[in-house]
Short mmCIF file of C-alpha atoms and ligand atoms in Angstrom, two decimals:
data_model
loop_
_atom_site.label_atom_id
_atom_site.label_comp_id
_atom_site.label_asym_id
_atom_site.label_seq_id
_atom_site.Cartn_x
_atom_site.Cartn_y
_atom_site.Cartn_z
CA MET A 26 0.00 0.00 0.00
CA ASN A 27 1.20 3.55 -0.67
CA THR A 28 0.68 6.81 1.19
CA GLU A 29 -2.46 7.71 -0.73
CA GLN A 30 -4.09 4.40 0.10
CA TYR A 31 -3.28 4.68 3.81
CA VAL A 32 -4.63 8.22 3.90
CA GLN A 33 -7.79 7.02 2.18
CA LEU A 34 -8.21 4.28 4.83
CA ASP A 35 -7.85 6.78 7.69
CA GLU A 36 -10.35 9.09 6.07
CA GLN A 37 -12.87 6.36 5.34
CA TYR A 38 -12.80 4.56 8.70
CA GLY A 39 -11.46 7.08 11.19
CA ALA A 40 -13.44 9.87 12.85
CA HIS A 41 -12.15 13.12 11.45
CA ASN A 42 -10.98 14.70 14.67
CA TYR A 43 -7.45 15.49 13.42
CA HIS A 44 -5.94 17.16 10.39
CA PRO A 45 -2.54 15.45 10.11
CA LEU A 46 0.14 16.01 7.53
CA ASP A 47 -0.28 13.33 4.88
CA VAL A 48 2.84 11.42 5.77
CA VAL A 49 2.38 7.79 6.80
CA ILE A 50 5.10 6.66 9.21
CA GLU A 51 6.16 3.06 9.09
CA SER A 52 9.20 3.02 11.36
CA ALA A 53 11.32 5.34 13.46
CA SER A 54 14.59 5.47 15.34
CA GLY A 55 16.04 8.25 17.48
CA ALA A 56 15.10 11.56 15.86
CA TRP A 57 14.23 10.05 12.48
CA LEU A 58 11.03 8.75 10.93
CA THR A 59 10.58 6.65 7.78
CA ASP A 60 7.35 6.65 5.79
CA VAL A 61 5.71 3.84 3.82
CA ASP A 62 7.29 5.11 0.59
CA GLY A 63 10.76 4.93 2.11
CA ASN A 64 11.23 8.70 2.67
CA ARG A 65 13.10 9.78 5.79
CA TYR A 66 12.13 12.73 7.97
CA LEU A 67 13.59 14.42 10.98
CA ASP A 68 10.94 14.57 13.73
CA GLY A 69 10.42 18.18 14.78
CA LEU A 70 7.47 17.43 17.06
CA SER A 71 8.41 14.36 19.16
CA ALA A 72 4.74 13.38 19.45
CA TYR A 73 4.10 16.58 21.41
CA SER A 74 7.17 15.85 23.57
CA ALA A 75 6.24 12.26 24.38
CA VAL A 76 9.40 10.93 22.73
CA ASN A 77 12.01 13.16 24.38
CA GLN A 78 14.12 9.99 24.69
CA GLY A 79 13.94 9.43 20.91
CA HIS A 80 11.86 6.93 18.96
CA CYS A 81 12.08 3.24 19.83
CA HIS A 82 14.84 3.77 22.36
CA PRO A 83 16.59 0.36 22.61
CA ARG A 84 16.66 0.47 26.41
CA LEU A 85 12.93 1.16 26.57
CA LEU A 86 12.28 -1.60 24.08
CA GLU A 87 14.31 -3.97 26.23
CA ALA A 88 12.56 -2.89 29.46
CA MET A 89 9.16 -3.29 27.86
CA GLN A 90 9.95 -6.66 26.34
CA SER A 91 11.36 -8.09 29.52
CA GLN A 92 8.41 -6.88 31.60
CA MET A 93 5.91 -8.15 29.00
CA HIS A 94 7.18 -11.66 29.56
CA ARG A 95 6.63 -11.41 33.29
CA VAL A 96 3.31 -9.66 33.97
CA THR A 97 1.58 -6.70 32.30
CA LEU A 98 -1.52 -5.96 34.34
CA THR A 99 -2.63 -6.81 37.83
CA SER A 100 -5.09 -3.97 38.45
CA ARG A 101 -4.78 -2.17 41.77
CA ALA A 102 -6.84 -4.89 43.41
CA PHE A 103 -3.47 -6.62 43.84
CA ARG A 104 0.04 -5.23 44.12
CA ASN A 105 2.88 -5.63 41.65
CA ASP A 106 6.66 -5.49 41.99
CA GLN A 107 7.17 -2.51 39.63
CA MET A 108 4.79 0.25 40.73
CA GLY A 109 6.37 0.99 44.10
CA LEU A 110 9.85 1.20 42.60
CA PHE A 111 8.59 3.46 39.82
CA LEU A 112 6.88 5.82 42.25
CA LYS A 113 9.90 5.87 44.59
CA GLU A 114 12.25 6.76 41.74
CA LEU A 115 9.81 9.34 40.41
CA CYS A 116 9.25 10.98 43.81
CA GLU A 117 12.99 11.10 44.55
CA MET A 118 13.83 12.53 41.16
CA MET A 119 11.13 15.23 41.32
CA GLY A 120 11.28 15.94 45.06
CA TYR A 121 7.79 14.99 46.24
CA GLU A 122 6.52 12.67 48.99
CA LEU A 123 3.77 10.85 47.08
CA ALA A 124 2.73 10.05 43.53
CA LEU A 125 -0.44 8.71 41.95
CA PRO A 126 -0.02 6.91 38.62
CA MET A 127 -2.52 7.22 35.78
CA ASN A 128 -2.30 6.66 32.02
CA THR A 129 -3.05 9.67 29.82
CA GLY A 130 -2.25 13.28 30.58
CA ALA A 131 -5.90 14.29 30.76
CA GLU A 132 -6.52 11.66 33.43
CA ALA A 133 -3.65 13.01 35.48
CA VAL A 134 -5.06 16.55 35.16
CA GLU A 135 -8.45 15.25 36.32
CA THR A 136 -6.68 13.56 39.24
CA ALA A 137 -4.95 16.83 40.18
CA ILE A 138 -8.28 18.65 40.07
CA LYS A 139 -9.87 16.07 42.36
CA ALA A 140 -6.90 16.20 44.75
CA ALA A 141 -6.98 20.00 44.93
CA ARG A 142 -10.74 20.05 45.52
CA LYS A 143 -10.51 17.42 48.24
CA TRP A 144 -7.74 19.42 49.92
CA GLY A 145 -9.92 22.52 49.62
CA TYR A 146 -12.85 20.91 51.42
CA GLN A 147 -10.96 18.84 53.98
CA VAL A 148 -8.04 21.11 54.83
CA LYS A 149 -8.81 24.65 53.72
CA GLY A 150 -12.43 24.42 54.80
CA VAL A 151 -14.14 25.58 51.62
CA PRO A 152 -17.94 25.09 51.82
CA ASP A 153 -19.33 22.04 49.95
CA ASN A 154 -19.29 22.27 46.16
CA GLN A 155 -17.89 25.80 46.13
CA ALA A 156 -14.24 25.06 45.26
CA GLU A 157 -12.68 27.14 42.52
CA ILE A 158 -9.55 26.45 40.49
CA ILE A 159 -8.18 29.37 38.51
CA VAL A 160 -7.10 28.55 34.93
CA PHE A 161 -5.61 30.60 32.09
CA ASP A 162 -6.49 31.90 28.66
CA GLY A 163 -4.82 29.73 26.03
CA ASN A 164 -4.62 26.73 28.35
CA PHE A 165 -4.39 23.17 27.11
CA HIS A 166 -4.86 20.42 29.65
CA GLY A 167 -6.48 17.67 27.60
CA ARG A 168 -9.83 16.74 26.12
CA THR A 169 -12.17 15.41 28.80
CA THR A 170 -15.47 17.24 29.23
CA THR A 171 -14.39 18.90 32.47
CA ILE A 172 -11.09 20.04 30.96
CA VAL A 173 -12.46 21.38 27.67
CA GLY A 174 -15.12 23.13 29.72
CA PHE A 175 -12.49 25.61 30.93
CA SER A 176 -10.65 25.96 27.62
CA SER A 177 -10.61 29.40 25.99
CA GLU A 178 -10.58 27.72 22.58
CA GLU A 179 -14.11 27.97 21.19
CA GLN A 180 -13.78 24.86 19.02
CA TYR A 181 -12.67 22.70 21.94
CA ARG A 182 -15.90 23.55 23.77
CA ALA A 183 -18.48 23.96 21.04
CA ASP A 184 -21.40 21.51 21.37
CA PHE A 185 -19.80 19.59 24.24
CA GLY A 186 -21.54 21.31 27.15
CA PRO A 187 -22.89 21.48 29.80
CA PHE A 188 -19.59 21.91 31.60
CA THR A 189 -18.23 21.52 35.12
CA PRO A 190 -18.41 24.84 37.00
CA GLY A 191 -15.70 26.22 39.28
CA PHE A 192 -12.94 27.22 36.86
CA PRO A 193 -12.59 31.01 36.58
CA ARG A 194 -10.21 31.90 33.76
CA VAL A 195 -7.77 34.82 33.62
CA ALA A 196 -5.10 36.19 31.25
CA TYR A 197 -1.84 34.21 31.12
CA GLY A 198 1.13 36.10 32.50
CA ASP A 199 -0.84 38.78 34.37
CA ILE A 200 -0.25 38.39 38.10
CA ASP A 201 -2.79 41.07 39.05
CA ALA A 202 -5.50 39.18 37.17
CA VAL A 203 -4.84 36.08 39.29
CA ALA A 204 -4.80 38.12 42.48
CA ALA A 205 -8.15 39.65 41.55
CA ALA A 206 -9.67 36.24 40.80
CA ILE A 207 -8.70 34.65 44.12
CA THR A 208 -11.61 34.25 46.55
CA PRO A 209 -11.91 32.44 49.88
CA ASN A 210 -13.09 29.42 47.84
CA THR A 211 -10.04 29.26 45.59
CA VAL A 212 -8.29 25.94 46.13
CA GLY A 213 -5.82 25.94 43.26
CA VAL A 214 -4.25 27.68 40.29
CA LEU A 215 -3.71 25.31 37.35
CA ILE A 216 -0.95 26.45 35.01
CA GLU A 217 1.31 25.28 32.21
CA PRO A 218 4.66 26.96 33.00
CA ILE A 219 5.09 27.15 29.22
CA GLN A 220 1.95 26.92 27.09
CA GLY A 221 2.84 24.41 24.37
CA GLU A 222 -0.41 24.09 22.44
CA ALA A 223 -1.03 27.83 22.59
CA GLY A 224 2.16 28.25 20.53
CA VAL A 225 5.09 27.83 22.94
CA VAL A 226 4.04 30.83 25.00
CA PHE A 227 6.16 31.99 27.94
CA PRO A 228 4.91 34.06 30.85
CA PRO A 229 7.01 37.16 31.68
CA ASP A 230 10.21 36.57 33.67
CA GLY A 231 9.49 36.37 37.37
CA TYR A 232 5.83 35.55 36.84
CA LEU A 233 5.98 31.95 38.06
CA LYS A 234 7.81 33.03 41.18
CA ALA A 235 5.26 35.75 41.86
CA LEU A 236 2.46 33.27 41.22
CA ALA A 237 3.93 30.76 43.68
CA GLU A 238 4.22 33.55 46.26
CA LEU A 239 0.63 34.68 45.65
CA CYS A 240 -0.60 31.11 46.07
CA ARG A 241 1.32 30.70 49.31
CA GLU A 242 -0.02 33.97 50.74
CA ASN A 243 -3.59 32.95 49.94
CA ASN A 244 -3.40 29.28 50.97
CA VAL A 245 -4.00 28.17 47.37
CA LEU A 246 -2.34 25.17 45.71
CA LEU A 247 -0.10 25.83 42.73
CA ILE A 248 -0.83 23.05 40.24
CA THR A 249 1.79 22.80 37.50
CA ASP A 250 0.90 20.90 34.33
CA GLU A 251 4.33 19.87 33.01
CA ILE A 252 3.01 17.12 30.77
CA GLN A 253 4.59 18.83 27.76
CA SER A 254 7.08 21.29 29.28
CA GLY A 255 8.58 18.87 31.81
CA LEU A 256 11.11 16.02 31.71
CA GLY A 257 13.86 18.02 30.07
CA ARG A 258 12.06 19.63 27.18
CA SER A 259 12.76 23.23 28.27
CA GLY A 260 16.40 22.60 29.19
CA LYS A 261 15.60 22.01 32.87
CA MET A 262 14.02 18.92 34.38
CA LEU A 263 10.88 20.98 34.96
CA ALA A 264 10.05 24.30 33.33
CA THR A 265 9.34 25.73 36.80
CA ASP A 266 13.02 25.09 37.65
CA TRP A 267 13.84 28.15 35.54
CA GLU A 268 12.44 30.23 38.39
CA ASP A 269 13.17 27.85 41.28
CA VAL A 270 9.47 27.35 41.73
CA ARG A 271 7.94 24.13 43.03
CA GLY A 272 4.30 23.34 42.33
CA ASP A 273 2.25 21.98 45.21
CA ILE A 274 0.86 19.49 42.72
CA LEU A 275 2.94 18.42 39.71
CA ILE A 276 1.40 16.72 36.68
CA LEU A 277 3.56 14.61 34.36
CA GLY A 278 2.79 12.48 31.31
CA LYS A 279 3.99 12.14 27.74
CA ALA A 280 7.80 11.55 28.04
CA LEU A 281 7.22 9.72 31.33
CA SER A 282 7.04 6.63 29.12
CA GLY A 283 9.19 7.82 26.20
CA GLY A 284 6.48 7.04 23.67
CA PHE A 285 6.02 3.35 24.41
CA TYR A 286 2.87 3.36 26.40
CA PRO A 287 0.62 5.94 28.09
CA VAL A 288 1.95 6.67 31.58
CA SER A 289 1.08 9.78 33.57
CA ALA A 290 1.34 10.73 37.22
CA VAL A 291 0.39 13.34 39.77
CA LEU A 292 2.92 14.22 42.47
CA ALA A 293 2.38 16.12 45.70
CA ASP A 294 3.22 15.88 49.37
CA GLU A 295 1.36 13.87 51.97
CA LYS A 296 -0.77 16.86 53.03
CA VAL A 297 -2.48 16.84 49.60
CA LEU A 298 -2.21 13.41 47.97
CA GLY A 299 -2.41 11.74 51.37
CA LEU A 300 -6.07 12.77 51.51
CA PHE A 301 -7.15 10.12 49.00
CA LYS A 302 -8.66 7.10 50.73
CA PRO A 303 -9.32 3.68 49.18
CA GLY A 304 -12.19 4.04 46.75
CA ASP A 305 -11.80 7.80 46.22
CA HIS A 306 -10.07 7.47 42.87
CA GLY A 307 -8.62 4.86 40.56
CA SER A 308 -7.86 3.47 37.14
CA THR A 309 -7.74 -0.12 35.90
CA TYR A 310 -4.45 0.38 34.07
CA GLY A 311 -2.98 3.09 36.32
CA GLY A 312 0.21 1.85 37.99
CA ASN A 313 0.29 -1.35 35.96
CA PRO A 314 3.61 -3.20 36.00
CA LEU A 315 4.27 -2.80 32.28
CA GLY A 316 3.78 0.97 32.39
CA ALA A 317 5.73 1.22 35.64
CA ALA A 318 8.70 -0.72 34.22
CA ILE A 319 8.67 1.53 31.15
CA GLY A 320 8.39 4.66 33.29
CA ARG A 321 11.38 3.59 35.41
CA GLU A 322 13.51 3.10 32.30
CA ALA A 323 12.27 6.36 30.69
CA LEU A 324 13.42 8.28 33.79
CA ALA A 325 16.74 6.41 33.92
CA ILE A 326 17.43 7.33 30.29
CA LEU A 327 16.68 11.01 30.94
CA ARG A 328 19.15 10.98 33.80
CA GLU A 329 21.90 8.76 32.41
CA GLU A 330 21.93 10.25 28.91
CA LYS A 331 21.88 13.74 30.45
CA LEU A 332 19.00 14.75 28.19
CA VAL A 333 18.15 17.79 30.29
CA GLU A 334 21.64 19.22 29.82
CA ARG A 335 21.54 18.29 26.13
CA ALA A 336 18.25 20.13 25.66
CA CYS A 337 19.71 23.18 27.39
CA GLN A 338 22.91 23.35 25.32
CA LEU A 339 21.45 22.35 21.96
CA GLY A 340 18.44 24.56 22.54
CA GLU A 341 20.48 27.66 23.20
CA TYR A 342 22.44 27.06 20.01
CA THR A 343 19.35 26.33 17.89
CA LEU A 344 17.45 29.33 19.16
CA ALA A 345 20.38 31.63 18.34
CA GLU A 346 20.62 30.18 14.81
CA LEU A 347 16.88 30.41 14.14
CA LYS A 348 16.81 34.00 15.40
CA LYS A 349 19.30 34.88 12.65
CA ILE A 350 16.73 34.12 9.94
CA ASP A 351 15.56 37.45 8.63
CA HIS A 352 12.31 37.13 6.73
CA PRO A 353 9.20 39.37 6.63
CA SER A 354 6.92 36.38 7.41
CA ILE A 355 8.71 35.73 10.71
CA ASN A 356 7.46 37.84 13.57
CA HIS A 357 9.85 36.43 16.16
CA VAL A 358 11.41 33.23 17.43
CA ARG A 359 11.14 32.22 21.08
CA GLY A 360 12.09 29.21 23.08
CA ARG A 361 13.81 27.52 25.95
CA GLY A 362 15.75 24.31 25.61
CA LEU A 363 14.45 22.38 22.64
CA PHE A 364 10.98 23.90 23.03
CA ILE A 365 10.96 26.50 20.27
CA GLY A 366 8.24 28.49 18.53
CA ILE A 367 8.75 30.31 15.24
CA VAL A 368 5.99 32.88 15.29
CA LEU A 369 4.84 33.96 11.84
CA ASN A 370 2.80 36.88 10.60
CA GLU A 371 0.77 34.45 8.51
CA PRO A 372 -0.55 30.86 8.67
CA ALA A 373 2.18 28.33 9.47
CA ARG A 374 0.66 25.34 7.69
CA PRO A 375 2.13 26.10 4.22
CA TYR A 376 5.60 26.34 5.78
CA CYS A 377 5.10 23.03 7.58
CA GLU A 378 4.16 21.45 4.24
CA LYS A 379 7.24 22.98 2.64
CA LEU A 380 9.44 21.63 5.46
CA GLN A 381 7.79 18.23 5.03
CA THR A 382 8.91 18.17 1.39
CA ALA A 383 12.42 18.98 2.60
CA GLY A 384 12.31 16.09 5.09
CA LEU A 385 11.61 17.93 8.34
CA LEU A 386 8.28 17.26 10.06
CA CYS A 387 6.84 20.10 12.11
CA LYS A 388 3.24 20.79 12.99
CA GLU A 389 1.73 24.22 13.10
CA THR A 390 0.19 25.19 16.38
CA HIS A 391 -2.28 27.95 16.95
CA GLU A 392 -2.45 28.82 13.23
CA ASN A 393 0.68 30.93 12.96
CA VAL A 394 3.35 29.21 15.04
CA ILE A 395 5.77 26.51 13.90
CA ARG A 396 6.70 24.49 16.95
CA PHE A 397 10.17 22.93 16.81
CA ALA A 398 10.61 20.32 19.52
CA PRO A 399 12.79 17.45 18.28
CA PRO A 400 13.69 14.42 20.42
CA LEU A 401 16.28 15.47 23.01
CA VAL A 402 18.65 12.75 21.77
CA ILE A 403 19.03 14.58 18.45
CA SER A 404 22.65 14.94 17.31
CA ARG A 405 24.27 18.30 16.70
CA THR A 406 24.75 17.30 13.04
CA ASP A 407 21.05 16.56 12.60
CA LEU A 408 20.17 19.78 14.32
CA ASP A 409 22.43 21.69 11.95
CA TRP A 410 20.69 19.97 9.07
CA ALA A 411 17.29 21.02 10.46
CA ILE A 412 18.45 24.61 10.83
CA VAL A 413 19.49 24.61 7.16
CA GLN A 414 16.00 23.37 6.22
CA PHE A 415 14.41 26.22 8.17
CA LYS A 416 16.75 28.69 6.52
CA SER A 417 15.89 27.46 3.04
CA ALA A 418 12.14 27.33 3.77
CA PHE A 419 12.42 31.06 4.46
CA ALA A 420 14.93 31.83 1.70
C1 PLP B 21 -0.77 16.68 25.92
C2 PLP B 21 -1.14 17.50 27.11
C3 PLP B 21 -2.16 17.12 27.98
C4 PLP B 21 -3.06 15.94 27.72
O1 PLP B 21 -2.37 14.74 27.63
P1 PLP B 21 -3.08 13.49 26.91
O2 PLP B 21 -2.13 12.35 27.16
O3 PLP B 21 -3.23 13.84 25.46
O4 PLP B 21 -4.40 13.29 27.57
C5 PLP B 21 -2.39 17.90 29.11
N1 PLP B 21 -1.65 18.99 29.36
C6 PLP B 21 -0.66 19.39 28.54
C7 PLP B 21 0.13 20.61 28.89
C8 PLP B 21 -0.38 18.69 27.38
O5 PLP B 21 0.57 19.11 26.54
#
């Protein structure tokens, strides 16, 4: 079968909830993808930062295979010999007392919301059903009904209501707006330290620190969604590390499994996550031994291959090179680590299609931004090649 036939299959049998580039990937390794016609592409998206460790990392493959032969799923009705080790390693690496494993990012966000609300009622003393969690314009936290209910993106919400109340929304990066939105019933502020889906948007310098301070002063939990920005992507382990900020609740996903399997987690200290009692929350696959074994290896790779440091060094270099491109269609280039947005004055899709022809796969985000977020294992040579492709796309 060729590309056209695969595309036709997707279109005929799949719901049309995505608009992908018409490239059909058959295999991948490291930073490179191969399509069904034998063309090779550099991956400029990393599955939205799920494959920070690179595609089909041999160590992850090995960890998955060896666990698959032992046991894959026990459910939480029984215990398994991988989950505890995974959570210990995760907690120690991130600096939290407890963790709760889930599968997809959206599930972890839902878990964080439930944890913050429970804390609000049981510890802060908010009256029943009055808890509020402040969210931001341009947010992306997933696609469940509760989560899309507080999106500022009209299309994400349209015809999916009624929605869960209790999520006042304010401008991203405006500390006064958050201060004004805090009430005695505010239990949390849910933020992406860098907004990936909104177009790699950064809050002003010092904002995260001021936000953490504001939360502390008002007895409000700072909930950091680092599903996309975390695990090395921004050149620090967590994007909040750039301002020495620590969320009261941390949400991880995507690269937590390096692309092999959906693994997400919520981390917090005992005073918050310790409030869950048996029966309060759960997931059939959450904490399963296969996912846990993969998660352990995904974290070990990040650490042992020094991917955070790599992202920092390579990112600084790439950003400087991309900023040199002088073209009227480019408004500006911004980024941290290997989390880079090329902001255009016009739609980005035609440029992404042009880059595709050149062998570099990027996806437009928010209409006019080209996001460049390659696997963190990318070589300097491949990065130089990618930079040349950007330069010629704008020549
Ligand atoms: C991808 C993403 C999610 C949702 O994760 P899924 O695994 O797609 O449910 C939530 N928050 C952020 C910041 C994300 O980038």
